[in-house]
XYZ file of C-alpha atoms in Angstrom:
401
model
C 120.871 116.690 107.228
C 121.054 116.607 111.022
C 120.673 120.432 111.398
C 117.474 120.298 109.254
C 116.099 117.291 111.133
C 116.611 118.564 114.768
C 117.272 122.298 114.791
C 115.830 124.033 111.679
C 112.327 122.814 112.211
C 112.345 124.262 115.671
C 112.296 127.997 114.846
C 112.566 129.070 118.646
C 115.672 126.927 118.983
C 117.131 127.891 115.571
C 116.996 131.777 116.249
C 119.084 131.196 119.389
C 121.889 130.110 117.195
C 124.096 131.788 114.469
C 124.619 129.251 111.732
C 128.249 129.242 110.117
C 128.653 127.372 106.936
C 131.948 125.424 106.969
C 132.653 124.246 103.420
C 135.022 121.442 102.454
C 138.539 122.682 101.958
C 140.299 122.631 98.625
C 143.148 119.954 97.993
C 145.812 122.673 98.785
C 144.195 123.667 101.937
C 143.710 120.051 102.965
C 147.403 119.354 102.466
C 148.282 122.305 104.561
C 145.867 121.023 107.366
C 147.588 117.630 107.377
C 151.120 119.330 107.568
C 149.959 121.029 110.729
C 148.826 117.670 112.132
C 151.834 115.654 110.958
C 153.888 116.329 114.016
C 151.313 114.693 116.425
C 150.804 111.670 114.286
C 154.555 111.315 113.889
C 154.965 111.420 117.662
C 152.032 108.969 118.352
C 153.133 106.372 115.759
C 156.736 106.857 116.063
C 157.285 107.224 112.314
C 158.146 109.858 109.822
C 155.556 110.828 107.256
C 156.920 112.223 103.932
C 155.516 115.260 102.025
C 154.605 112.793 99.117
C 152.667 110.601 101.583
C 150.677 113.667 102.839
C 149.833 114.834 99.190
C 148.976 111.317 98.259
C 146.445 110.969 101.288
C 144.495 113.952 100.057
C 144.785 113.335 96.378
C 143.714 109.652 96.512
C 141.231 110.020 99.211
C 139.619 112.825 97.319
C 139.472 110.824 93.919
C 138.517 107.360 95.474
C 136.479 107.831 98.680
C 133.294 109.845 97.468
C 131.122 109.364 100.585
C 133.261 111.250 103.091
C 134.776 114.875 102.949
C 138.193 116.456 103.137
C 140.211 116.820 105.523
C 138.475 114.029 107.581
C 139.090 110.973 105.057
C 142.671 112.161 104.348
C 143.545 112.273 108.078
C 142.124 108.846 108.550
C 143.975 107.543 105.608
C 147.200 109.114 107.111
C 146.378 107.691 110.537
C 145.883 104.076 109.351
C 148.955 104.087 107.005
C 151.199 105.344 109.820
C 149.895 102.736 112.110
C 150.367 99.954 109.602
C 154.005 101.084 108.912
C 154.600 101.056 112.663
C 153.121 97.611 113.094
C 155.126 96.269 110.143
C 158.276 97.678 111.812
C 157.783 95.872 115.106
C 156.628 92.517 113.738
C 159.081 89.914 112.706
C 159.237 89.171 109.018
C 157.235 86.341 107.636
C 160.416 84.260 106.792
C 161.585 84.479 110.571
C 157.955 83.592 111.741
C 157.888 80.500 109.367
C 161.222 79.341 110.702
C 160.040 79.724 114.358
C 156.965 77.779 113.573
C 159.109 74.933 111.936
C 161.414 74.927 115.062
C 158.457 74.539 117.385
C 156.992 71.630 115.269
C 160.475 69.833 115.159
C 160.920 70.036 119.007
C 157.347 68.716 119.531
C 158.179 65.727 117.188
C 161.477 65.064 119.105
C 159.601 65.116 122.645
C 157.056 62.553 121.122
C 159.782 60.090 119.675
C 161.691 60.310 122.887
C 158.640 59.315 124.954
C 158.128 56.470 122.572
C 161.808 55.587 123.102
C 162.759 55.780 119.364
C 166.125 57.473 119.964
C 167.438 56.898 116.296
C 164.736 59.193 115.256
C 165.355 61.488 118.012
C 168.890 61.819 117.051
C 168.002 62.780 113.472
C 165.328 65.534 114.610
C 168.014 66.834 116.955
C 170.362 67.531 113.958
C 167.485 69.028 112.159
C 166.675 71.170 115.091
C 170.272 72.473 115.267
C 170.238 73.498 111.549
C 166.980 75.291 111.991
C 168.335 76.953 115.074
C 171.316 78.177 113.310
C 168.929 79.572 110.268
C 166.749 81.304 113.008
C 169.767 82.965 114.708
C 170.965 84.375 111.371
C 167.504 85.781 110.423
C 166.832 87.130 113.939
C 170.221 88.849 113.827
C 169.424 90.342 110.422
C 166.031 91.524 111.597
C 167.400 93.224 114.846
C 170.060 95.049 112.715
C 167.499 96.166 110.322
C 165.121 97.355 113.101
C 168.187 99.198 114.746
C 168.904 100.877 111.372
C 165.231 101.926 110.924
C 165.064 103.350 114.439
C 168.114 105.557 113.728
C 166.944 106.508 110.264
C 163.179 106.756 111.259
C 160.452 104.549 109.785
C 159.019 106.468 106.860
C 155.405 106.507 105.730
C 155.584 106.657 101.781
C 153.094 107.242 99.039
C 153.001 103.417 98.360
C 151.787 102.943 102.012
C 148.994 105.459 101.264
C 148.028 103.619 98.278
C 147.869 100.428 99.905
C 145.396 101.761 102.661
C 143.179 103.288 99.788
C 143.148 99.941 97.977
C 142.305 97.964 101.254
C 139.234 100.350 102.039
C 137.851 100.404 98.358
C 139.247 97.219 96.811
C 140.674 99.318 93.840
C 144.152 98.194 92.882
C 146.323 101.374 93.345
C 149.664 99.913 94.093
C 152.429 99.879 91.533
C 152.123 97.015 89.171
C 154.088 93.994 90.469
C 155.997 92.057 87.975
C 153.374 89.208 88.373
C 150.705 91.579 87.416
C 152.429 93.125 84.497
C 152.955 89.593 82.976
C 149.161 88.807 83.687
C 148.090 91.939 81.890
C 150.447 91.297 78.848
C 148.855 87.648 78.573
C 145.259 88.968 79.096
C 144.112 88.437 75.571
C 145.388 84.909 75.293
C 144.201 84.037 78.718
C 140.512 85.403 77.838
C 140.445 83.649 74.337
C 141.077 80.193 76.020
C 137.708 80.486 77.336
C 135.852 82.823 74.842
C 136.359 81.354 71.339
C 135.990 83.363 68.273
C 135.549 86.852 69.919
C 138.959 88.386 69.205
C 137.820 91.946 68.415
C 135.778 92.375 71.756
C 138.495 90.833 73.778
C 141.161 93.219 72.246
C 138.978 96.240 72.958
C 138.308 95.086 76.547
C 142.178 94.239 77.299
C 143.183 97.633 75.914
C 140.798 99.636 78.257
C 141.927 97.348 81.252
C 145.683 97.939 80.528
C 145.043 101.695 80.034
C 143.221 101.820 83.391
C 145.929 100.121 85.343
C 148.641 102.172 83.704
C 146.838 105.306 84.940
C 146.138 106.678 81.446
C 142.255 106.631 81.345
C 140.003 109.625 81.739
C 139.693 110.152 85.552
C 136.119 111.424 85.234
C 134.731 108.411 83.153
C 134.421 104.693 83.904
C 137.286 102.305 82.940
C 135.336 101.333 79.951
C 131.812 101.388 78.431
C 130.968 98.872 75.758
C 127.856 97.889 73.779
C 127.853 94.073 72.656
C 125.468 93.401 69.820
C 124.906 89.857 68.536
C 122.435 87.002 68.740
C 121.920 84.849 71.788
C 124.642 82.251 72.506
C 127.728 84.063 70.696
C 129.277 84.691 74.184
C 128.402 88.352 75.098
C 127.451 87.503 78.677
C 130.334 84.846 78.979
C 132.966 87.549 77.936
C 131.756 89.698 80.821
C 131.986 86.747 83.281
C 135.502 85.901 81.944
C 136.597 89.608 82.383
C 135.272 89.517 85.939
C 137.019 86.189 86.813
C 140.367 87.564 85.094
C 140.203 90.786 87.210
C 138.884 89.420 90.519
C 139.646 85.699 90.397
C 135.951 85.121 90.843
C 133.371 85.476 88.196
C 130.630 86.165 90.833
C 132.346 89.666 91.087
C 130.389 90.745 88.174
C 127.030 92.734 88.809
C 124.457 91.382 86.315
C 121.237 93.352 85.761
C 118.579 92.023 83.658
C 117.094 95.130 82.019
C 113.827 93.256 80.987
C 112.866 93.893 84.517
C 113.016 97.605 84.106
C 110.598 97.923 81.124
C 108.089 100.421 82.975
C 108.633 103.685 84.301
C 107.880 102.761 87.893
C 110.781 99.984 87.776
C 113.428 102.639 86.870
C 113.588 103.925 90.538
C 114.749 100.478 91.669
C 118.140 101.109 90.168
C 118.934 104.026 92.486
C 116.421 103.235 95.143
C 112.834 103.867 95.955
C 111.835 107.666 96.768
C 111.229 108.391 100.390
C 108.011 107.162 101.821
C 107.785 104.329 99.329
C 108.449 100.518 100.192
C 112.247 99.801 100.021
C 113.558 103.309 100.612
C 116.208 102.112 103.262
C 117.418 99.323 101.033
C 119.124 101.325 98.341
C 119.117 100.911 94.624
C 120.145 97.585 92.930
C 122.745 99.195 90.721
C 124.025 102.030 93.022
C 124.097 99.771 96.166
C 126.185 97.001 94.323
C 128.660 99.672 93.012
C 128.816 101.612 96.255
C 129.758 98.342 98.096
C 132.249 97.279 95.392
C 133.407 100.314 93.352
C 135.909 98.182 91.190
C 133.634 95.745 89.380
C 132.214 94.527 86.143
C 128.636 95.789 85.430
C 126.642 93.758 82.938
C 123.377 95.399 81.727
C 121.694 92.549 79.859
C 119.229 93.222 76.875
C 119.548 96.923 77.289
C 117.148 97.645 74.645
C 114.317 96.463 76.753
C 114.734 99.089 79.385
C 112.508 102.135 79.620
C 113.851 105.236 77.966
C 114.358 106.953 81.557
C 117.090 104.280 82.170
C 119.166 105.683 79.119
C 118.904 109.169 80.600
C 120.145 107.853 83.949
C 123.021 106.073 82.123
C 124.237 109.298 80.340
C 125.324 110.700 83.654
C 127.301 107.603 84.442
C 128.801 107.346 81.004
C 129.693 111.169 80.958
C 130.568 112.022 84.713
C 131.334 108.494 86.197
C 128.764 108.993 89.075
C 125.237 108.729 89.963
C 123.147 109.908 93.079
C 121.051 107.393 94.821
C 117.530 107.970 96.532
C 119.214 108.897 99.781
C 121.316 111.611 98.201
C 124.726 109.723 98.252
C 126.972 110.053 95.321
C 128.057 106.590 93.923
C 131.301 106.550 92.092
C 131.457 104.691 88.826
C 134.947 105.644 87.785
C 136.526 102.312 88.567
C 133.842 100.219 86.876
C 133.645 98.519 83.611
C 130.290 99.060 81.951
C 129.097 96.396 79.443
C 125.732 96.555 77.913
C 124.345 93.690 75.591
C 121.527 93.793 72.880
C 120.017 91.606 70.258
C 119.229 94.753 68.168
C 119.586 93.931 64.367
C 119.257 90.236 64.962
C 117.499 89.810 61.603
C 120.330 91.305 59.754
C 122.719 88.929 61.428
C 120.990 85.884 60.520
C 119.809 86.778 56.966
C 120.098 84.314 54.149
C 120.663 81.264 56.797
C 124.065 82.681 57.742
C 125.263 83.788 61.303
C 128.327 85.650 61.994
C 131.116 84.659 59.517
C 129.436 81.529 58.189
C 128.360 81.678 54.577
C 126.863 79.565 51.715
C 129.194 77.642 49.547
C 128.108 79.512 46.460
C 128.646 82.823 48.134
C 132.075 84.395 46.813
C 131.844 87.427 48.929
C 135.005 87.632 51.358
C 134.007 86.948 54.880
C 135.626 90.348 55.971
C 133.568 92.280 53.383
C 130.485 90.419 54.405
C 131.046 91.145 58.107
C 131.464 94.861 57.351
C 128.208 94.974 55.324
C 126.292 93.154 58.162
C 127.898 95.417 60.770
C 126.761 98.442 58.949
C 123.146 97.208 58.731
C 123.311 96.435 62.483
C 124.509 99.940 63.352
C 121.765 101.495 61.193
C 119.245 99.608 63.439
C 121.163 100.750 66.491
C 120.825 104.297 65.619
C 117.154 103.977 65.156
C 116.760 102.589 68.882
C 119.300 104.589 70.769
C 119.673 108.326 70.962
C 122.911 109.772 69.379
C 124.093 111.192 72.667
C 123.852 107.748 74.143
C 125.808 106.113 71.470
C 128.477 108.841 71.296
C 129.261 108.368 75.015
C 130.068 104.681 74.583
C 133.878 103.852 74.232
C 133.100 101.114 71.653
C 130.044 99.309 70.116
C 131.070 95.853 69.120
C 129.243 93.424 66.854
């Protein structure tokens, strides 16, 4: 871009240079480049960088950092990981820092009661101070011994350190599952069902997709999950998306909600990826692409998708198939770590036929509710096929009524 902007347009200047195209290296070439730089970074940070850490720097940077190129982004990841490991090795452990803070607090209290001539309290505080001092000496001795052994063995930068840096940059959880998170994922269905009542099937499908993604078993080229929720207003489609966002991020505001009724005309479609050059709002970026670019690990809710212009579906095909979208400024936005949820009211008449909604039925109706649900679902899916193109429906992970 800079070459075209400053040099190419000036033909007199351009002919005095010989352009040399330098392409992005492959993963194998980038690893070899990092191996060549390893000695300098090890000497600077006084750590050892393992081969697995080098390979993880390239592999994870290539997969999760889409706006920059190799080897630049992998070098920065390696540099920051080495810096973090070195800093952790020199800082006292949190437990020792807590004991030091407690010791300072006791000493301040003791001085205050001595000034107030409360000597009995001062004696008790002195005893407490002696106990904490002994604990502090023990912890400090352990830390010094650990530091000494690390210095002799060499502090190592591992694959986990690289994953932590990538997670910090992108907000995507890449570290190994801690026992606490494993338990949280196992109880995911029960936790979500406490808030969203009567939607067992959608919750089961969603939780399965999230577990698969955190276990590293999902298709690396596609979003974590793409779902179409069908049903009348008020059954909990949007609430389920909010609950998922709160479960994943401890904050339901982490959900990106886009009302597709605002994109009914052809001119509105460009707002999703940003206005074209020369139009108002070009610098602002797209409502969809900018939200995902800033927070790649997110829940995206496209509400009332059937109201959107047909061009929106053509755009979404690329997201569902390749997990990426290019905005108006030429930046590739990565959707591979997003959960895409679309809601629709298509087939609403079939859902409420005969005065019944969902599983509710007349007293004189002897048809089993499971069979009635299947019949209703079949009718709704027929309506869906009339509205959406087959290529769009086939790219969805699940269509849930």
